[in-house]
JSON list of C-alpha atoms in Angstrom, two decimals:
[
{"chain": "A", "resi": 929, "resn": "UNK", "atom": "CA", "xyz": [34.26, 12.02, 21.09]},
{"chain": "A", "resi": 930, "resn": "UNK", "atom": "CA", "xyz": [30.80, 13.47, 19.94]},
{"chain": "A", "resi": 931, "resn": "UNK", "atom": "CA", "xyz": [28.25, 10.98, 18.04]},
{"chain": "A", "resi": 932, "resn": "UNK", "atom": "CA", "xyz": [25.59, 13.12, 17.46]},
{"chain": "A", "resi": 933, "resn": "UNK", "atom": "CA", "xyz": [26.07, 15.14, 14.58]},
{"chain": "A", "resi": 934, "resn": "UNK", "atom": "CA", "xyz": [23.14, 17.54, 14.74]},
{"chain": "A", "resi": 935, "resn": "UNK", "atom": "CA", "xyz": [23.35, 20.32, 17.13]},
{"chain": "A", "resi": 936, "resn": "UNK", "atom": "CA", "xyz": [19.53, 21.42, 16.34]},
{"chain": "A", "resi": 937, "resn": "UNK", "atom": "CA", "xyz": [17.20, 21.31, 19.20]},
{"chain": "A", "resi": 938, "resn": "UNK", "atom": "CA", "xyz": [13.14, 21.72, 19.67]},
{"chain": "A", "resi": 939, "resn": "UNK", "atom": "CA", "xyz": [12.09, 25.85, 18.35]},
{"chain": "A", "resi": 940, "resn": "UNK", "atom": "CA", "xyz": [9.25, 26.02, 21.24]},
{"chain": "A", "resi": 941, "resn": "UNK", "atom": "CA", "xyz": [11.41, 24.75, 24.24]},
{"chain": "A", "resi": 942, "resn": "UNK", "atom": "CA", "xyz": [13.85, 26.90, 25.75]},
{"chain": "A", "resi": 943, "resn": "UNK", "atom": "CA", "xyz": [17.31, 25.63, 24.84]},
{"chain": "A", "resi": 944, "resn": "UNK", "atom": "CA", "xyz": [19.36, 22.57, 26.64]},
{"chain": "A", "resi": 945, "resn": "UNK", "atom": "CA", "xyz": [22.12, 24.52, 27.95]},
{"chain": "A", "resi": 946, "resn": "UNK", "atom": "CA", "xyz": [18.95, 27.14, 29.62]},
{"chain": "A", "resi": 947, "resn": "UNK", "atom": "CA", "xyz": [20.51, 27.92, 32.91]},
{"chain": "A", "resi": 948, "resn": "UNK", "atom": "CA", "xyz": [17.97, 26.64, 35.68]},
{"chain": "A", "resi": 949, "resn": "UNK", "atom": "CA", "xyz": [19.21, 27.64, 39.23]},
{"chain": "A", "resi": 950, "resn": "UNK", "atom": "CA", "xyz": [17.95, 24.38, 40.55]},
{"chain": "A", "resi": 951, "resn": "UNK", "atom": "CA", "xyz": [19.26, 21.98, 37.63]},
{"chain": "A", "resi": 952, "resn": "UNK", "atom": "CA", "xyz": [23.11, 24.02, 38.83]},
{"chain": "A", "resi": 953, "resn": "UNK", "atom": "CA", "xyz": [22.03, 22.75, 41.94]},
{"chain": "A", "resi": 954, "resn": "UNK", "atom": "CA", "xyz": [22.32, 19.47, 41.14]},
{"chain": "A", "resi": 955, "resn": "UNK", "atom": "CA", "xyz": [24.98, 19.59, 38.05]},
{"chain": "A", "resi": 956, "resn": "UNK", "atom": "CA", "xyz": [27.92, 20.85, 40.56]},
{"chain": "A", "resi": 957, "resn": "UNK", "atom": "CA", "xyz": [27.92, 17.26, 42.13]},
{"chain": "A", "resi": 958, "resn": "UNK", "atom": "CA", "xyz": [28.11, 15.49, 38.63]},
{"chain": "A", "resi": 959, "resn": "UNK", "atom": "CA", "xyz": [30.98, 13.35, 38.25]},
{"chain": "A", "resi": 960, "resn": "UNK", "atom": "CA", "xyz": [32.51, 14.02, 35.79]},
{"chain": "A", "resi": 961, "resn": "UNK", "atom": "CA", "xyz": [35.06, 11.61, 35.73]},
{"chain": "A", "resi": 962, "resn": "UNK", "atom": "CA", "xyz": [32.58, 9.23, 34.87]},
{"chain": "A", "resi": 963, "resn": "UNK", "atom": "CA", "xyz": [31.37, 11.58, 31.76]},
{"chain": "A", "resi": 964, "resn": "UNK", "atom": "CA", "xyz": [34.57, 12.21, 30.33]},
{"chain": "A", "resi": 965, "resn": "UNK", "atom": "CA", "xyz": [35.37, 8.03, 30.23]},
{"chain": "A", "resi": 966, "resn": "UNK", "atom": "CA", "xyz": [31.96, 7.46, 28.81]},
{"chain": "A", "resi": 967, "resn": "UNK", "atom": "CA", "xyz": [32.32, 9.89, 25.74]},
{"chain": "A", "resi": 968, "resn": "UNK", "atom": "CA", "xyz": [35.53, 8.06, 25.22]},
{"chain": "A", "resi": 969, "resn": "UNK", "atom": "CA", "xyz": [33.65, 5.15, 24.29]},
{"chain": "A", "resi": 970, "resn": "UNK", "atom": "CA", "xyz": [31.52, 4.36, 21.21]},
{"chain": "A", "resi": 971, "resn": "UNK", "atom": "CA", "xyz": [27.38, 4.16, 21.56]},
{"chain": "A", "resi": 972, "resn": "UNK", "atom": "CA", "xyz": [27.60, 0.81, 21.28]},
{"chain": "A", "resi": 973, "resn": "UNK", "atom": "CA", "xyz": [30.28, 0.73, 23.99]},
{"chain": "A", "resi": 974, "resn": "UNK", "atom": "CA", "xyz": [28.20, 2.56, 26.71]},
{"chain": "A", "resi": 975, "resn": "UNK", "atom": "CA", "xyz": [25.51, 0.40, 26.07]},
{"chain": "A", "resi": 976, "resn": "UNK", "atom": "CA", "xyz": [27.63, -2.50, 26.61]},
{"chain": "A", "resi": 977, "resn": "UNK", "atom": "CA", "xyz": [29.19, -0.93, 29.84]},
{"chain": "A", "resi": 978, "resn": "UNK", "atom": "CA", "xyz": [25.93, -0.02, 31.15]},
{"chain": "A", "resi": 979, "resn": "UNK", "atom": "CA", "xyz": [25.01, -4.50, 30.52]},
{"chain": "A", "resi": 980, "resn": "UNK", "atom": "CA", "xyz": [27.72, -5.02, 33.04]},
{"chain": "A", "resi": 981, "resn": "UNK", "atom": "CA", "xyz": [26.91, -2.30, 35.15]},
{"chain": "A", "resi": 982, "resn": "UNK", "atom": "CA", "xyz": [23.27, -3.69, 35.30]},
{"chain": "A", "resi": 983, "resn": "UNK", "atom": "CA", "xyz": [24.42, -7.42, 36.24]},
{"chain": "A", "resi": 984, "resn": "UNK", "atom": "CA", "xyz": [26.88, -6.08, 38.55]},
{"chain": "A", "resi": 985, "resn": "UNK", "atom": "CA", "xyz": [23.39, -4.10, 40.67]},
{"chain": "A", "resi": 986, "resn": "UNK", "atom": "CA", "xyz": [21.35, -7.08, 40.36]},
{"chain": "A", "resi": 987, "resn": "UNK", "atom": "CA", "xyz": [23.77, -9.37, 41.67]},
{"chain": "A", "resi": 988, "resn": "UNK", "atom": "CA", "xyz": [24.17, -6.93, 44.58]},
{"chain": "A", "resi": 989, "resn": "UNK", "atom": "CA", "xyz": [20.91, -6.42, 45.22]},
{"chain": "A", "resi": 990, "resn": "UNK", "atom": "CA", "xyz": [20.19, -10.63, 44.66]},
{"chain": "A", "resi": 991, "resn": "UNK", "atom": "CA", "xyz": [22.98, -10.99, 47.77]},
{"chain": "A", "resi": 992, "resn": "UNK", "atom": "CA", "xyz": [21.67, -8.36, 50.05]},
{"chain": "A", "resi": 993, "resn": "UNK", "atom": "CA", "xyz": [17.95, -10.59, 49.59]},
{"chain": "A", "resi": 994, "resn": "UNK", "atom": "CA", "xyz": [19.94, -13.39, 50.51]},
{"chain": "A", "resi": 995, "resn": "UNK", "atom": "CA", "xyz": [21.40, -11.78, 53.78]},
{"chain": "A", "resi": 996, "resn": "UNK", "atom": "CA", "xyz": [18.06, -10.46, 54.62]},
{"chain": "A", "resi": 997, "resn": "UNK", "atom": "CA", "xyz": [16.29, -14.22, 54.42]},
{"chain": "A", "resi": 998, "resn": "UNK", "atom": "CA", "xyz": [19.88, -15.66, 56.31]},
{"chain": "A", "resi": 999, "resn": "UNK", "atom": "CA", "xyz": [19.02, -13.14, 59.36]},
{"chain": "B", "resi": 595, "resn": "UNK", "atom": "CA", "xyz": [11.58, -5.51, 35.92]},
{"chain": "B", "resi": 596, "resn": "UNK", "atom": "CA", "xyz": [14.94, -4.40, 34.57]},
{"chain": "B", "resi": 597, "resn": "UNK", "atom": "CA", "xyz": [14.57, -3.80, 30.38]},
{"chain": "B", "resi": 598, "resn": "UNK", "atom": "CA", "xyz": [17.14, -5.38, 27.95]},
{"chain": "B", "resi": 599, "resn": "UNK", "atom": "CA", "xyz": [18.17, -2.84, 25.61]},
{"chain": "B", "resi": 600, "resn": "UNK", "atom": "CA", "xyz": [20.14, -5.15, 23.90]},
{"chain": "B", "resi": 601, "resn": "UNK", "atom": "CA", "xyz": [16.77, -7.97, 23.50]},
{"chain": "B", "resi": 602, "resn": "UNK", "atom": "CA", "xyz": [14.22, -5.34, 23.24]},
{"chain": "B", "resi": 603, "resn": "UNK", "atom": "CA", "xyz": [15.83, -2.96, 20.69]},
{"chain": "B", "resi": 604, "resn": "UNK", "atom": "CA", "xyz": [17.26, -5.54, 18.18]},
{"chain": "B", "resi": 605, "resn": "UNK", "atom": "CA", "xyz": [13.25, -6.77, 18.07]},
{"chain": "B", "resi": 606, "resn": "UNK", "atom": "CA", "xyz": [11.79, -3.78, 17.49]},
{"chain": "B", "resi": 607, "resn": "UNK", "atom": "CA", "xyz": [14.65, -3.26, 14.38]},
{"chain": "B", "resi": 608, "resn": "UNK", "atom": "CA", "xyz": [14.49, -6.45, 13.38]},
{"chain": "B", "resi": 609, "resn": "UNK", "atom": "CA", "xyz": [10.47, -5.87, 12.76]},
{"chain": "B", "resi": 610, "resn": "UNK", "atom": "CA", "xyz": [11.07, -2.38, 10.93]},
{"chain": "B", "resi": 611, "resn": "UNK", "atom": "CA", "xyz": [9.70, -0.55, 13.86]},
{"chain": "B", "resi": 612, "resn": "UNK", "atom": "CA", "xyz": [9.80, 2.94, 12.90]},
{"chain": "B", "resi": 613, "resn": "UNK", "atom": "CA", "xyz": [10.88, 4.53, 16.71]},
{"chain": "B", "resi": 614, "resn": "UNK", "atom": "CA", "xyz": [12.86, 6.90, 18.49]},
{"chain": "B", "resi": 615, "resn": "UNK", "atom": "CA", "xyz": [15.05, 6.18, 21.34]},
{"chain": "B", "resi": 616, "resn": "UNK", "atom": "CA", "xyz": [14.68, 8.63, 24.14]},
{"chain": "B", "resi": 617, "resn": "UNK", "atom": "CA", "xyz": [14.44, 8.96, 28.21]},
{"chain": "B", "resi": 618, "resn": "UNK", "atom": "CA", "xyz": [17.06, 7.19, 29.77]},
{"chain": "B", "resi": 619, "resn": "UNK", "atom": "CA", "xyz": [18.40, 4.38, 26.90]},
{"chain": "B", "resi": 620, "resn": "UNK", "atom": "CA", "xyz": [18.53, 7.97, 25.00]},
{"chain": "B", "resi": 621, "resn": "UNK", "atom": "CA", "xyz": [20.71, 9.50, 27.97]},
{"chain": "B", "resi": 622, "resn": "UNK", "atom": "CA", "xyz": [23.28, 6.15, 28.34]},
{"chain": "B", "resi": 623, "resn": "UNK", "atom": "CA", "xyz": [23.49, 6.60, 24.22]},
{"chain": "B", "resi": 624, "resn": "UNK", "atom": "CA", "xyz": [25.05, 10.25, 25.06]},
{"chain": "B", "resi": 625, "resn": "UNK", "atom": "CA", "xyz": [27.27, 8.90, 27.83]},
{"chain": "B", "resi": 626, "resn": "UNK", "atom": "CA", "xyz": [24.73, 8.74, 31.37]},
{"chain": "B", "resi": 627, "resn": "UNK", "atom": "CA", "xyz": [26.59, 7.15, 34.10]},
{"chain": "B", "resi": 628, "resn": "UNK", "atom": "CA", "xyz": [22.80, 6.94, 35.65]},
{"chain": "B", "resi": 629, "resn": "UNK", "atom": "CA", "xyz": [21.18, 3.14, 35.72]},
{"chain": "B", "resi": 630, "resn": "UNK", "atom": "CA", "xyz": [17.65, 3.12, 34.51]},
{"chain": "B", "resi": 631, "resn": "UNK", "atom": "CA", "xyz": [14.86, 0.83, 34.88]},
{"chain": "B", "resi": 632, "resn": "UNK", "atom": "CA", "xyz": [12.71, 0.75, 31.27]},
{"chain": "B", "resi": 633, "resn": "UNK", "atom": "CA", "xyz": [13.16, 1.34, 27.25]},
{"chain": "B", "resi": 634, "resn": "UNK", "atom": "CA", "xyz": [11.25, 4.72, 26.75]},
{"chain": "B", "resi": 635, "resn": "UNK", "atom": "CA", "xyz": [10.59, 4.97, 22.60]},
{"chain": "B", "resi": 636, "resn": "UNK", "atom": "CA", "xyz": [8.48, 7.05, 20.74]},
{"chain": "B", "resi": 637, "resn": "UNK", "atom": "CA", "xyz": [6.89, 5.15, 17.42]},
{"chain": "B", "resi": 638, "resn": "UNK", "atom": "CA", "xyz": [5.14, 5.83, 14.21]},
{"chain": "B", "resi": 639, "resn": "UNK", "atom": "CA", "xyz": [1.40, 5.65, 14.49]},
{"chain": "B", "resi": 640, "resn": "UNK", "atom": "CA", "xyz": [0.95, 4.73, 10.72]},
{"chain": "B", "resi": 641, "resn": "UNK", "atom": "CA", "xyz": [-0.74, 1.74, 10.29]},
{"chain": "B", "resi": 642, "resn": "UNK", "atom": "CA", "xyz": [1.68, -0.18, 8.88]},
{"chain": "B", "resi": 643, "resn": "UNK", "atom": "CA", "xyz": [3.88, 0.54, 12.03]},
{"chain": "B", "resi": 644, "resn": "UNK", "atom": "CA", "xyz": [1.35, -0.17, 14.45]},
{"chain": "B", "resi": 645, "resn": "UNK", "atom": "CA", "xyz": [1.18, -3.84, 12.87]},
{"chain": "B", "resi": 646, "resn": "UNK", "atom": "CA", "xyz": [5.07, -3.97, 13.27]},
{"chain": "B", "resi": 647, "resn": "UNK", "atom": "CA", "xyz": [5.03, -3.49, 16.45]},
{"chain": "B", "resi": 648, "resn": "UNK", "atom": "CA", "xyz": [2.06, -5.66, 17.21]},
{"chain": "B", "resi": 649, "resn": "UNK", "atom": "CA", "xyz": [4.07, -8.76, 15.51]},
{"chain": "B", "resi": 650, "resn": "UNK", "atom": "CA", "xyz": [7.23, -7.24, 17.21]},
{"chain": "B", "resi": 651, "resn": "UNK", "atom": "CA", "xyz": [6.06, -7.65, 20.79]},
{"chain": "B", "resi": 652, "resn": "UNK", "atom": "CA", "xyz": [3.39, -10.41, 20.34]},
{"chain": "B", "resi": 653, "resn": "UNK", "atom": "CA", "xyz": [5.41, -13.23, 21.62]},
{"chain": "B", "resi": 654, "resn": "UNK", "atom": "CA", "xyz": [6.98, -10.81, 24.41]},
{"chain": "B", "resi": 655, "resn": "UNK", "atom": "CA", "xyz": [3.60, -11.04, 26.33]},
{"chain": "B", "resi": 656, "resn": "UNK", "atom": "CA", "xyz": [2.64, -7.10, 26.39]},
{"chain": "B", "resi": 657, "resn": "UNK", "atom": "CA", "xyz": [1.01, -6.01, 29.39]},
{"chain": "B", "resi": 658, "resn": "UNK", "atom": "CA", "xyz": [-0.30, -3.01, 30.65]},
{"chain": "B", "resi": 659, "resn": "UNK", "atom": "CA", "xyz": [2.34, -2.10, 33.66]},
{"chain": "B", "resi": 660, "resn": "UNK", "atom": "CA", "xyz": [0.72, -1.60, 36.81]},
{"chain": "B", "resi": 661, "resn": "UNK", "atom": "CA", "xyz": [-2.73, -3.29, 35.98]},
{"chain": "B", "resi": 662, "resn": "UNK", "atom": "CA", "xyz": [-4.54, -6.46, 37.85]},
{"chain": "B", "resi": 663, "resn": "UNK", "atom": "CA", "xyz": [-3.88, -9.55, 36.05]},
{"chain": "B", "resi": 664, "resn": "UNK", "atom": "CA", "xyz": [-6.46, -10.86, 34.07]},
{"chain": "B", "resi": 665, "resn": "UNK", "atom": "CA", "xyz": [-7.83, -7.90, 32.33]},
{"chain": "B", "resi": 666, "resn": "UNK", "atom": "CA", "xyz": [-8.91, -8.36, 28.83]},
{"chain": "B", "resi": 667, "resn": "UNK", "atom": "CA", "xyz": [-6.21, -6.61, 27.02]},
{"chain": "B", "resi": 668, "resn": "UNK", "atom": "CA", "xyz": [-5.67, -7.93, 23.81]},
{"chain": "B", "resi": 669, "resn": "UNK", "atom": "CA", "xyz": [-2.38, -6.69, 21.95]},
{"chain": "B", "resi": 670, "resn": "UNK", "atom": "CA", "xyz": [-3.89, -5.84, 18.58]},
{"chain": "B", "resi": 671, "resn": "UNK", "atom": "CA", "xyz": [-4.16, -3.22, 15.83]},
{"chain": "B", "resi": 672, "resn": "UNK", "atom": "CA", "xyz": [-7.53, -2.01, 18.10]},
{"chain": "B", "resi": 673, "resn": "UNK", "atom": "CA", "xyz": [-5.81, -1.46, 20.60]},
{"chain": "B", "resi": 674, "resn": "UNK", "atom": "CA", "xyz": [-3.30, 0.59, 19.80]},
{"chain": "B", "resi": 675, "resn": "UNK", "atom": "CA", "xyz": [-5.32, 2.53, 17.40]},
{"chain": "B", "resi": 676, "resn": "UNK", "atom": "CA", "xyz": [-7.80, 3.48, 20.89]},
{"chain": "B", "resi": 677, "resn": "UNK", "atom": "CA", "xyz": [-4.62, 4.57, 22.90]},
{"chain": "B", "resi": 678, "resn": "UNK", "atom": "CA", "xyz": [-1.61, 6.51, 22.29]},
{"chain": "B", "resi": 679, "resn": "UNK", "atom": "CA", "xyz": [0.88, 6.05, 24.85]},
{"chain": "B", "resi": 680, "resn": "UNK", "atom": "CA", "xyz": [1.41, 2.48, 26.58]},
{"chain": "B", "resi": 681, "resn": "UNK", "atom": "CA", "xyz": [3.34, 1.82, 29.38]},
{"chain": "B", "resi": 682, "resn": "UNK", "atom": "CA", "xyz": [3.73, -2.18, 28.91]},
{"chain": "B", "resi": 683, "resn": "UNK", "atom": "CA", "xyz": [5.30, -4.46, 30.73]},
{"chain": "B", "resi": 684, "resn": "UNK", "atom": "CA", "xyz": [7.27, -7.13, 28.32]},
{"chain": "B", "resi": 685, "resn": "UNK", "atom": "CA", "xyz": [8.72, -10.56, 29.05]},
{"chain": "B", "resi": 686, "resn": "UNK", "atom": "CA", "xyz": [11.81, -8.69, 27.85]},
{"chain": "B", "resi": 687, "resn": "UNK", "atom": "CA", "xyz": [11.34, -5.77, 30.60]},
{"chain": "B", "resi": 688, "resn": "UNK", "atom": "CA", "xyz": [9.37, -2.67, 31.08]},
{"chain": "B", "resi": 689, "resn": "UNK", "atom": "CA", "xyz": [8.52, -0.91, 27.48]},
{"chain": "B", "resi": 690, "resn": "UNK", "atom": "CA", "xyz": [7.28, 2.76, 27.53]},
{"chain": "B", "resi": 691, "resn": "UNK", "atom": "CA", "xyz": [5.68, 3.01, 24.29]},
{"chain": "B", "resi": 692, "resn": "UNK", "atom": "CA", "xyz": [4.59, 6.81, 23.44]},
{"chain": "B", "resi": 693, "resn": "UNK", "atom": "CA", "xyz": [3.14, 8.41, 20.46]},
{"chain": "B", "resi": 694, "resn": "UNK", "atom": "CA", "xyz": [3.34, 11.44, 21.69]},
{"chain": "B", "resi": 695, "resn": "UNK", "atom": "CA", "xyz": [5.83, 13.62, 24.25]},
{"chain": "B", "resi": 696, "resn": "UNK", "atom": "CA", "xyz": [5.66, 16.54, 26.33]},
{"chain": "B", "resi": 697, "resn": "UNK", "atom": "CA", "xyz": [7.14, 19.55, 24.32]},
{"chain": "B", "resi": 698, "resn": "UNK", "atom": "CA", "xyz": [8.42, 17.46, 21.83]},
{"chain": "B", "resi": 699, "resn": "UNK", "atom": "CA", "xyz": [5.29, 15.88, 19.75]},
{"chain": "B", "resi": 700, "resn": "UNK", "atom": "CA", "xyz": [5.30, 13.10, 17.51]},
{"chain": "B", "resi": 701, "resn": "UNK", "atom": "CA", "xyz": [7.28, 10.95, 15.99]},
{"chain": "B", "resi": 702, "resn": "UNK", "atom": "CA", "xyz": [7.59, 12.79, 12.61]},
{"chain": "B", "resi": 703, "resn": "UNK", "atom": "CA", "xyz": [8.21, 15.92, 14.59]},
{"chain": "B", "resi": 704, "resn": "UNK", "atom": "CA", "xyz": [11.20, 14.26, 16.53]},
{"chain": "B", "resi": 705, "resn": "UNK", "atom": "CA", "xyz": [12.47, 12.77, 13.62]},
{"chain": "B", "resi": 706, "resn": "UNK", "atom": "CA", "xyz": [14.46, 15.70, 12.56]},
{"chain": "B", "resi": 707, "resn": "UNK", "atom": "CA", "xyz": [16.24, 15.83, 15.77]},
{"chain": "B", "resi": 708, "resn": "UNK", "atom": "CA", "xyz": [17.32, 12.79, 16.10]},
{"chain": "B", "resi": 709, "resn": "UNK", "atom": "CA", "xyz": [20.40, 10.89, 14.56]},
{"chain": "B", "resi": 710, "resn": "UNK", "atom": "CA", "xyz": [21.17, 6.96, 13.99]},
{"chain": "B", "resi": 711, "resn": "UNK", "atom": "CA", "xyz": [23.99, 5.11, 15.73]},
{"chain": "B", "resi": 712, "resn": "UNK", "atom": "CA", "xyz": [25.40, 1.62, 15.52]},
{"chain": "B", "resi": 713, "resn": "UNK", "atom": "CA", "xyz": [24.61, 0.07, 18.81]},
{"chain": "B", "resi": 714, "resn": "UNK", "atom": "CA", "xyz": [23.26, -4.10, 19.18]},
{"chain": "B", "resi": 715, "resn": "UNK", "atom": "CA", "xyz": [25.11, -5.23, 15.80]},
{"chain": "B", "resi": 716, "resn": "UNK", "atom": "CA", "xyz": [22.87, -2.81, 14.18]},
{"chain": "B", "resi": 717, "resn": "UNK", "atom": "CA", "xyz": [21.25, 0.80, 13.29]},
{"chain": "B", "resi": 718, "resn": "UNK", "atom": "CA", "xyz": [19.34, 2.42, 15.78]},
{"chain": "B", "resi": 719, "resn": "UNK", "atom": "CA", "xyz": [17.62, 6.00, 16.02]},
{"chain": "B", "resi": 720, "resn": "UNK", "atom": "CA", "xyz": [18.25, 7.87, 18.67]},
{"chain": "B", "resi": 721, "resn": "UNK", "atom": "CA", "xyz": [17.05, 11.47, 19.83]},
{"chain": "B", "resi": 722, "resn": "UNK", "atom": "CA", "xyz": [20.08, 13.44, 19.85]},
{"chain": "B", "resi": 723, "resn": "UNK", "atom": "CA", "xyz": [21.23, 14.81, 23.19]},
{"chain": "B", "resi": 724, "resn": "UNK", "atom": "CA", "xyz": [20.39, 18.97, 23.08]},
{"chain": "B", "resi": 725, "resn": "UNK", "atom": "CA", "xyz": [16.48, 17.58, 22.34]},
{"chain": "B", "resi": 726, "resn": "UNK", "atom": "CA", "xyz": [16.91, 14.97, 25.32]},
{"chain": "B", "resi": 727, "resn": "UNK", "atom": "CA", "xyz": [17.69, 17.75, 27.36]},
{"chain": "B", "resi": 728, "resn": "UNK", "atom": "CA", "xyz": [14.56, 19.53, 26.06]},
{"chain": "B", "resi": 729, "resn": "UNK", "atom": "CA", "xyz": [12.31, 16.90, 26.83]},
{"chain": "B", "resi": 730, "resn": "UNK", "atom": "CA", "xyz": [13.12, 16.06, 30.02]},
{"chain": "B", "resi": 731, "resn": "UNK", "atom": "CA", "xyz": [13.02, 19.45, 30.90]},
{"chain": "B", "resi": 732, "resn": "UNK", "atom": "CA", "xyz": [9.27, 19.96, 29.12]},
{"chain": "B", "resi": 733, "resn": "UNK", "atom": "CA", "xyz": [8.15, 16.84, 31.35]},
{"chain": "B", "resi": 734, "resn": "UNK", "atom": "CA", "xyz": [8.41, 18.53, 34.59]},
{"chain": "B", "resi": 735, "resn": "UNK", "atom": "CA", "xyz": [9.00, 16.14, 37.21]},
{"chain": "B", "resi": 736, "resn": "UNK", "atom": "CA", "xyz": [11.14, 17.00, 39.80]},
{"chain": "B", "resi": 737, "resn": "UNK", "atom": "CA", "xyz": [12.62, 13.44, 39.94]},
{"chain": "B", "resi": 738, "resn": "UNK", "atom": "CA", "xyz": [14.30, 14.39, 36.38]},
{"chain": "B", "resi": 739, "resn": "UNK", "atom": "CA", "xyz": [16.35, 17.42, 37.70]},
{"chain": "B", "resi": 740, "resn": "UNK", "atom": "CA", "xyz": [19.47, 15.62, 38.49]},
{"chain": "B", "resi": 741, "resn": "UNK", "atom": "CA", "xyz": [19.54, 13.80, 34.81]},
{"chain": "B", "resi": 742, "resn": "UNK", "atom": "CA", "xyz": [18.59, 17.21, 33.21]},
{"chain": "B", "resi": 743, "resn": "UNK", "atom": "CA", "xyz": [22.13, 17.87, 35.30]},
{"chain": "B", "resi": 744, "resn": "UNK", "atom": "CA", "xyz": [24.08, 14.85, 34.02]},
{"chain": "B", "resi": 745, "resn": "UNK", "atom": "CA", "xyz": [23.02, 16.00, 30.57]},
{"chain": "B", "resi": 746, "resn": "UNK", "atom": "CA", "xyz": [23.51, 19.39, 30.58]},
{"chain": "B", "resi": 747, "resn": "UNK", "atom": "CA", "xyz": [26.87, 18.37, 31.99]},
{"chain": "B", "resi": 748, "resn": "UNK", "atom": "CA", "xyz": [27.77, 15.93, 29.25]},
{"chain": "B", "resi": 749, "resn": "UNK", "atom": "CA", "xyz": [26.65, 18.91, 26.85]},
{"chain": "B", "resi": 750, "resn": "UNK", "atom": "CA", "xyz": [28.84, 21.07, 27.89]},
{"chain": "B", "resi": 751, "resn": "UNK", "atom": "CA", "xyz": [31.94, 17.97, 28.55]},
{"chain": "B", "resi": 752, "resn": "UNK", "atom": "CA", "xyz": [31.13, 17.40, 24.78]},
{"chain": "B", "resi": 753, "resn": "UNK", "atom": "CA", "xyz": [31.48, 21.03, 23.50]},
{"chain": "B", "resi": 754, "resn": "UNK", "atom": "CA", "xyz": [34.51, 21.34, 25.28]},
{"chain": "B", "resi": 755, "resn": "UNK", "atom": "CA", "xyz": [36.35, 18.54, 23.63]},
{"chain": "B", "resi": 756, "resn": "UNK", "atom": "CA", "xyz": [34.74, 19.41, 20.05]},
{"chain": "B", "resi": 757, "resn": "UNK", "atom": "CA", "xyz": [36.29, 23.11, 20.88]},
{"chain": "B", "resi": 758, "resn": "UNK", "atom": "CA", "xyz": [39.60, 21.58, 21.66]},
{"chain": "B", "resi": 759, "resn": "UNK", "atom": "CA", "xyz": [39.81, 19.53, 18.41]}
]
């Protein structure tokens, strides 16, 4: 599902899809999994998905203080 | 601090903040799998939408990120008018306000590529993803190349399906 409905980008930058050796580096480790469930969703979706996400990393990171002060 | 999208957005709206959504709120829009840490926004620097903001953020306790306590920053129209971008800490999170961006200028010249979504029961403007791309790309830090990845990635994930349907 695509949201954006303008495909025009910046005249004075080089394009988005400018191959960079290092950015293909990095981009063939991208899950893409994750991408292709994420586009499913609406913008309002991801943002909600990325809430839960958040909570879900600060209650993991709130336990691992709590392990730390236990030792 | 972690940043609310869904407090700190629906304020600046509510207010008739004239912004743009970019960085990494920008990149989750477009479907980022990647957690980030603060609401990057580029805003009008009329004066009618500096005074927005200013009653916008007021009661949010702005701060300037980073700085000693106790300085004498005051969150006012001078203020704003003597700076142009503010990295702010808010009782809502971390708030990267910017009047301007590397490659990609003001407001008014982002405007055009940039679209609105429905996202926290409301409208909200959003730099569309081929510009994101640009922008991270024009602000040249090395920590950006694996997002410049993910959304070159999503790019191409997105033509794909558009060219299958």
């Amino acid at each position: 599902m695509s949201d954006s409905k303008t495909t025009h980008c910046l005249p004075n930058l080089p394009p988005p899809d400018f191959v960079d050796p290092v950015i293909e580096a990095y981009k063939k480790d991208i899950d893409r999994t994750l991408i292709r469930e994420n586009l499913k969703l609406t913008v309002a979706q991801r943002f909600e998905k990325y809430k839960h996400f958040r909570r879900f990393a600060r209650e993991l990171r709130e336990a691992g203080q709590k392990a730390r002060m236990r030792k | 601090m972690e940043s609310k999208f869904e407090e700190i957005l629906p304020v600046l709206i509510s207010h008739g903040v004239e912004f743009i959504l970019i960085g990494g709120g920008a990149a989750i829009a477009h479907g980022s799998a990647r957690l980030t840490h603060d609401v990057d926004v580029v805003y009008a620097r009329n004066t009618e939408n500096l005074r927005r903001l200013i009653a916008a953020l007021k009661p949010f306790q702005p701060y300037l990120r980073g700085a000693p306590a106790g300085l004498p920053f005051q969150w006012d129209e001078r203020t704003l008018q003597g700076g142009l971008n503010f990295t702010l800490t808010t009782s809502l999170g971390d708030l990267d306000l910017l009047a301007e961006v590397a490659g990609g200028g003001s407001y008014e010249k982002l405007l055009p590529f940039s679209d609105e979504f429905e996202a926290f029961g409301t409208r909200c403007r959003i730099v569309n993803l081929e510009t994101l791309i640009q922008l991270k790309r024009a602000a040249g830090r090395p920590k950006d190349s694996e997002a410049i990845g993910e959304l070159q990635a999503i790019l191409e994930e997105r033509r794909l399906q558009e060219g299958e349907t």
